[in-house]
GROMACS .gro file of C-alpha atoms in nm:
model
  253
    1MET     CA    1   0.027   0.012  -0.027
    2ASN     CA    2   0.173   0.338  -0.107
    3ASP     CA    3  -0.125   0.575  -0.046
    4ILE     CA    4  -0.078   0.692   0.347
    5SER     CA    5  -0.445   0.792   0.416
    6HIS     CA    6  -0.562   0.453   0.264
    7SER     CA    7  -0.310   0.263   0.435
    8GLY     CA    8  -0.260   0.117   0.811
    9ILE     CA    9   0.084   0.085   1.021
   10SER     CA   10   0.309  -0.179   1.105
   11ILE     CA   11   0.434  -0.229   1.434
   12ILE     CA   12   0.764  -0.399   1.453
   13ILE     CA   13   0.958  -0.539   1.769
   14CYS     CA   14   1.233  -0.716   1.848
   15SER     CA   15   1.180  -0.909   2.129
   16ARG     CA   16   1.415  -1.103   2.373
   17LYS     CA   17   1.173  -1.389   2.413
   18ASN     CA   18   0.955  -1.586   2.165
   19SER     CA   19   0.688  -1.341   2.209
   20ILE     CA   20   0.586  -0.982   2.324
   21ASP     CA   21   0.438  -0.936   2.697
   22LYS     CA   22   0.029  -0.967   2.659
   23ILE     CA   23   0.007  -0.636   2.867
   24LEU     CA   24   0.151  -0.444   2.564
   25MET     CA   25  -0.014  -0.661   2.274
   26THR     CA   26  -0.325  -0.552   2.443
   27ASN     CA   27  -0.214  -0.183   2.515
   28LEU     CA   28  -0.109  -0.180   2.132
   29THR     CA   29  -0.404  -0.329   1.984
   30ASN     CA   30  -0.647  -0.119   2.184
   31SER     CA   31  -0.486   0.220   2.156
   32ILE     CA   32  -0.339   0.254   1.785
   33GLY     CA   33  -0.684   0.343   1.649
   34ILE     CA   34  -0.574   0.224   1.292
   35GLU     CA   35  -0.571  -0.068   1.075
   36HIS     CA   36  -0.223  -0.230   1.184
   37GLU     CA   37  -0.011  -0.548   1.185
   38ILE     CA   38   0.213  -0.648   1.507
   39ILE     CA   39   0.532  -0.804   1.364
   40VAL     CA   40   0.758  -0.946   1.663
   41ILE     CA   41   1.125  -1.094   1.561
   42ASP     CA   42   1.183  -1.343   1.839
   43ASN     CA   43   1.544  -1.284   1.944
   44SER     CA   44   1.541  -1.500   2.251
   45ASN     CA   45   1.833  -1.681   2.145
   46GLU     CA   46   2.005  -1.350   2.040
   47GLU     CA   47   2.053  -1.497   1.693
   48TYR     CA   48   2.007  -1.145   1.559
   49SER     CA   49   2.155  -0.836   1.589
   50ILE     CA   50   1.898  -0.511   1.608
   51PHE     CA   51   1.989  -0.427   1.261
   52GLU     CA   52   1.902  -0.795   1.106
   53ALA     CA   53   1.593  -0.806   1.338
   54TYR     CA   54   1.454  -0.463   1.192
   55ASN     CA   55   1.539  -0.546   0.848
   56LEU     CA   56   1.320  -0.912   0.890
   57GLY     CA   57   1.018  -0.741   0.987
   58LEU     CA   58   1.067  -0.498   0.661
   59ASP     CA   59   1.073  -0.788   0.466
   60ARG     CA   60   0.764  -0.942   0.637
   61SER     CA   61   0.552  -0.610   0.680
   62VAL     CA   62   0.294  -0.526   0.432
   63PHE     CA   63   0.204  -0.122   0.516
   64SER     CA   64   0.379   0.171   0.398
   65ILE     CA   65   0.381   0.317   0.732
   66VAL     CA   66   0.625   0.108   0.963
   67CYS     CA   67   0.699   0.184   1.353
   68PHE     CA   68   0.997   0.033   1.527
   69LEU     CA   69   0.882   0.003   1.910
   70HIS     CA   70   1.091  -0.116   2.221
   71GLU     CA   71   0.907  -0.364   2.426
   72ASP     CA   72   0.916  -0.236   2.754
   73ILE     CA   73   0.696   0.054   2.725
   74ILE     CA   74   0.279   0.142   2.708
   75MET     CA   75   0.130   0.376   2.485
   76HIS     CA   76  -0.073   0.613   2.650
   77THR     CA   77  -0.208   0.816   2.370
   78GLN     CA   78  -0.516   0.696   2.234
   79ASN     CA   79  -0.553   0.674   1.839
   80TRP     CA   80  -0.190   0.734   1.792
   81GLY     CA   81  -0.175   0.526   1.462
   82LYS     CA   82  -0.429   0.778   1.361
   83ILE     CA   83  -0.207   1.082   1.476
   84LEU     CA   84   0.125   0.912   1.354
   85GLN     CA   85  -0.064   0.841   0.997
   86ASN     CA   86  -0.152   1.243   0.987
   87LEU     CA   87   0.163   1.367   1.108
   88PHE     CA   88   0.336   1.215   0.732
   89ILE     CA   89   0.019   1.350   0.595
   90SER     CA   90   0.068   1.707   0.691
   91HIS     CA   91   0.429   1.700   0.699
   92PRO     CA   92   0.466   1.547   0.347
   93ARG     CA   93   0.855   1.590   0.375
   94ALA     CA   94   0.920   1.376   0.704
   95GLY     CA   95   1.042   1.066   0.677
   96LEU     CA   96   1.083   0.943   1.026
   97ILE     CA   97   0.924   1.065   1.325
   98GLY     CA   98   1.002   0.990   1.674
   99VAL     CA   99   0.916   1.113   2.094
  100ALA     CA  100   1.308   1.229   2.174
  101GLY     CA  101   1.581   1.353   1.945
  102GLY     CA  102   1.849   1.592   1.954
  103ARG     CA  103   1.878   1.906   1.690
  104ILE     CA  104   2.233   1.832   1.708
  105LYS     CA  105   2.405   1.523   1.570
  106CYS     CA  106   2.786   1.622   1.614
  107SER     CA  107   3.072   1.464   1.415
  108MET     CA  108   3.257   1.301   1.751
  109PRO     CA  109   3.130   0.939   1.831
  110SER     CA  110   2.858   1.006   2.094
  111ALA     CA  111   2.509   0.987   2.156
  112TRP     CA  112   2.186   1.176   2.013
  113TRP     CA  113   2.133   1.395   2.364
  114ASP     CA  114   2.503   1.401   2.397
  115ALA     CA  115   2.506   1.807   2.228
  116ASP     CA  116   2.241   1.962   2.510
  117ILE     CA  117   1.990   2.039   2.251
  118ASN     CA  118   1.707   1.855   2.290
  119THR     CA  119   1.360   1.773   2.184
  120VAL     CA  120   1.172   1.503   2.418
  121ASN     CA  121   0.801   1.383   2.547
  122ILE     CA  122   0.819   1.040   2.742
  123VAL     CA  123   0.722   0.929   3.067
  124GLN     CA  124   1.069   0.805   3.176
  125HIS     CA  125   1.130   0.555   3.424
  126PHE     CA  126   1.431   0.515   3.602
  127ASN     CA  127   1.682   0.272   3.804
  128HIS     CA  128   1.713   0.475   4.131
  129LYS     CA  129   1.418   0.781   4.140
  130PRO     CA  130   1.088   0.795   4.040
  131LYS     CA  131   0.945   0.798   3.694
  132GLU     CA  132   0.955   1.172   3.546
  133ILE     CA  133   0.722   1.293   3.263
  134ARG     CA  134   0.981   1.491   3.076
  135LYS     CA  135   0.904   1.769   2.830
  136TYR     CA  136   1.090   1.996   2.682
  137GLY     CA  137   1.265   2.127   2.395
  138PHE     CA  138   0.935   2.189   2.176
  139GLU     CA  139   0.880   2.608   2.261
  140SER     CA  140   0.576   2.724   2.044
  141THR     CA  141   0.530   2.407   1.809
  142LEU     CA  142   0.398   2.057   1.883
  143THR     CA  143   0.636   1.887   1.632
  144ASN     CA  144   1.014   1.975   1.600
  145GLU     CA  145   1.292   1.894   1.351
  146VAL     CA  146   1.574   1.702   1.477
  147ALA     CA  147   1.927   1.565   1.405
  148ALA     CA  148   1.865   1.214   1.556
  149ILE     CA  149   1.573   1.022   1.744
  150ASP     CA  150   1.577   0.792   2.010
  151GLY     CA  151   1.487   0.456   1.901
  152VAL     CA  152   1.264   0.363   2.208
  153PHE     CA  153   0.975   0.503   1.911
  154MET     CA  154   1.060   0.514   1.509
  155GLY     CA  155   0.782   0.577   1.284
  156MET     CA  156   0.900   0.567   0.903
  157LEU     CA  157   0.763   0.573   0.580
  158LYS     CA  158   0.837   0.265   0.419
  159LYS     CA  159   0.872   0.392   0.051
  160SER     CA  160   1.220   0.538   0.118
  161ASN     CA  161   1.315   0.188   0.095
  162ILE     CA  162   1.566   0.197   0.346
  163ARG     CA  163   1.737  -0.084   0.499
  164PHE     CA  164   1.915  -0.136   0.802
  165ASP     CA  165   2.322  -0.212   0.788
  166GLU     CA  166   2.400  -0.511   0.892
  167ARG     CA  167   2.780  -0.448   0.928
  168LEU     CA  168   2.668  -0.266   1.245
  169LYS     CA  169   2.649  -0.513   1.495
  170GLY     CA  170   2.451  -0.531   1.873
  171PHE     CA  171   2.178  -0.340   1.987
  172HIS     CA  172   2.291   0.034   1.981
  173ASN     CA  173   2.280   0.331   1.712
  174TYR     CA  174   2.010   0.195   1.481
  175ASP     CA  175   1.822   0.508   1.551
  176LEU     CA  176   2.169   0.724   1.454
  177TYR     CA  177   2.199   0.540   1.157
  178LEU     CA  178   1.805   0.516   1.049
  179SER     CA  179   1.791   0.951   1.139
  180ILE     CA  180   2.114   0.967   0.933
  181CYS     CA  181   1.995   0.764   0.626
  182HIS     CA  182   1.676   1.032   0.606
  183HIS     CA  183   1.916   1.324   0.611
  184ILE     CA  184   2.129   1.173   0.317
  185LEU     CA  185   1.789   1.142   0.109
  186LYS     CA  186   1.689   1.505   0.238
  187LYS     CA  187   1.413   1.393   0.424
  188LYS     CA  188   1.320   1.554   0.727
  189VAL     CA  189   1.311   1.360   1.081
  190LEU     CA  190   1.056   1.453   1.324
  191VAL     CA  191   0.977   1.454   1.732
  192THR     CA  192   0.617   1.517   1.811
  193ASP     CA  193   0.444   1.577   2.146
  194LYS     CA  194   0.120   1.425   1.990
  195ILE     CA  195   0.214   1.106   2.108
  196LEU     CA  196   0.317   1.013   2.440
  197ILE     CA  197   0.451   0.679   2.558
  198GLU     CA  198   0.598   0.526   2.895
  199HIS     CA  199   0.953   0.364   2.860
  200PHE     CA  200   1.022   0.163   3.166
  201SER     CA  201   1.405   0.158   3.141
  202ILE     CA  202   1.686   0.372   3.082
  203GLY     CA  203   1.971   0.358   2.830
  204ASN     CA  204   2.299   0.138   2.912
  205ILE     CA  205   2.617   0.325   2.853
  206ASP     CA  206   2.865  -0.064   2.812
  207ILE     CA  207   3.155  -0.116   2.638
  208ALA     CA  208   2.935  -0.248   2.373
  209TRP     CA  209   2.770   0.087   2.314
  210TYR     CA  210   3.149   0.231   2.294
  211GLU     CA  211   3.226  -0.022   2.010
  212SER     CA  212   2.931  -0.026   1.803
  213THR     CA  213   2.958   0.446   1.844
  214SER     CA  214   3.314   0.391   1.720
  215LEU     CA  215   3.259   0.216   1.420
  216PHE     CA  216   2.933   0.390   1.299
  217HIS     CA  217   3.127   0.724   1.369
  218LYS     CA  218   3.389   0.522   1.120
  219LEU     CA  219   3.145   0.446   0.827
  220TYR     CA  220   2.898   0.748   0.856
  221LYS     CA  221   3.170   1.043   0.974
  222PRO     CA  222   3.147   1.206   0.632
  223TYR     CA  223   2.768   1.256   0.650
  224LEU     CA  224   2.815   1.449   1.001
  225PRO     CA  225   2.748   1.685   1.199
  226ILE     CA  226   2.410   1.729   1.118
  227VAL     CA  227   2.305   2.057   1.271
  228ILE     CA  228   1.895   2.178   1.280
  229GLY     CA  229   1.912   2.537   1.363
  230ASN     CA  230   2.133   2.850   1.369
  231TYR     CA  231   2.441   2.792   1.614
  232SER     CA  232   2.763   2.955   1.535
  233ASP     CA  233   3.075   2.796   1.411
  234TYR     CA  234   3.249   2.880   1.744
  235ASP     CA  235   2.912   2.719   1.959
  236LEU     CA  236   2.969   2.387   1.768
  237ARG     CA  237   3.345   2.380   1.802
  238LYS     CA  238   3.301   2.401   2.142
  239LYS     CA  239   3.036   2.082   2.180
  240GLU     CA  240   3.290   1.900   1.939
  241ILE     CA  241   3.616   1.915   2.164
  242LYS     CA  242   3.373   1.897   2.469
  243ILE     CA  243   3.179   1.578   2.344
  244GLY     CA  244   3.497   1.426   2.211
  245PHE     CA  245   3.657   1.466   2.562
  246ARG     CA  246   3.367   1.282   2.731
  247PHE     CA  247   3.384   1.012   2.494
  248ILE     CA  248   3.725   0.982   2.538
  249MET     CA  249   3.712   0.956   2.894
  250GLY     CA  250   3.406   0.713   2.869
  251LEU     CA  251   3.669   0.527   2.712
  252ILE     CA  252   3.955   0.495   2.947
  253GLU     CA  253   3.672   0.433   3.287
   0.00000   0.00000   0.00000
């Protein structure tokens, strides 16, 4: 189906178990408000990287909008599928939509949030403190353009024919990869506050993340930095130095 207005949504989830939790399945089915399919990639035996798993999901999907979700979430917004569909219709240059992202992705190895100019709308749980409703960076608009989004929720148009780079292994940087692919194709990457999810875990910056991030930047550094907004060369250079130093110190630790 190529007509967005008459299509549904293919939800793709890479699961650490052979199926997702029944609570999440019920939540997605009851809240999406549009024709859909839920494709669960069984990765209980750690057979696939996230890049391989998502490519398998793309191969099985039938609708023109695909939505990659983590399995440790709950959707709070009713009819969020219809909302996502309408966002693509009202923003024809958009190719990728999320609920959290950063406006600057530096050329130094880093995460999407490291430049500290971010747009976020999420209910986030933490390990050692109460959950928070995190909403900031929207100013006067409901949908902002960003350089890269977070992988917890990624809505994408299939017509871009993007596939995940399986040279990248593990479970990190798939969101950066998907974001940079859309910028290469001159498509906009957006974050919206019209869809609210609750995320029950926090990201893990471990050795695997440093290895993945190093390889990602080796492969895609020619396309960086990506900057959304007006920032001086001086400010950007300061950020690059700060972020590069932080990455090196993390490696040493």
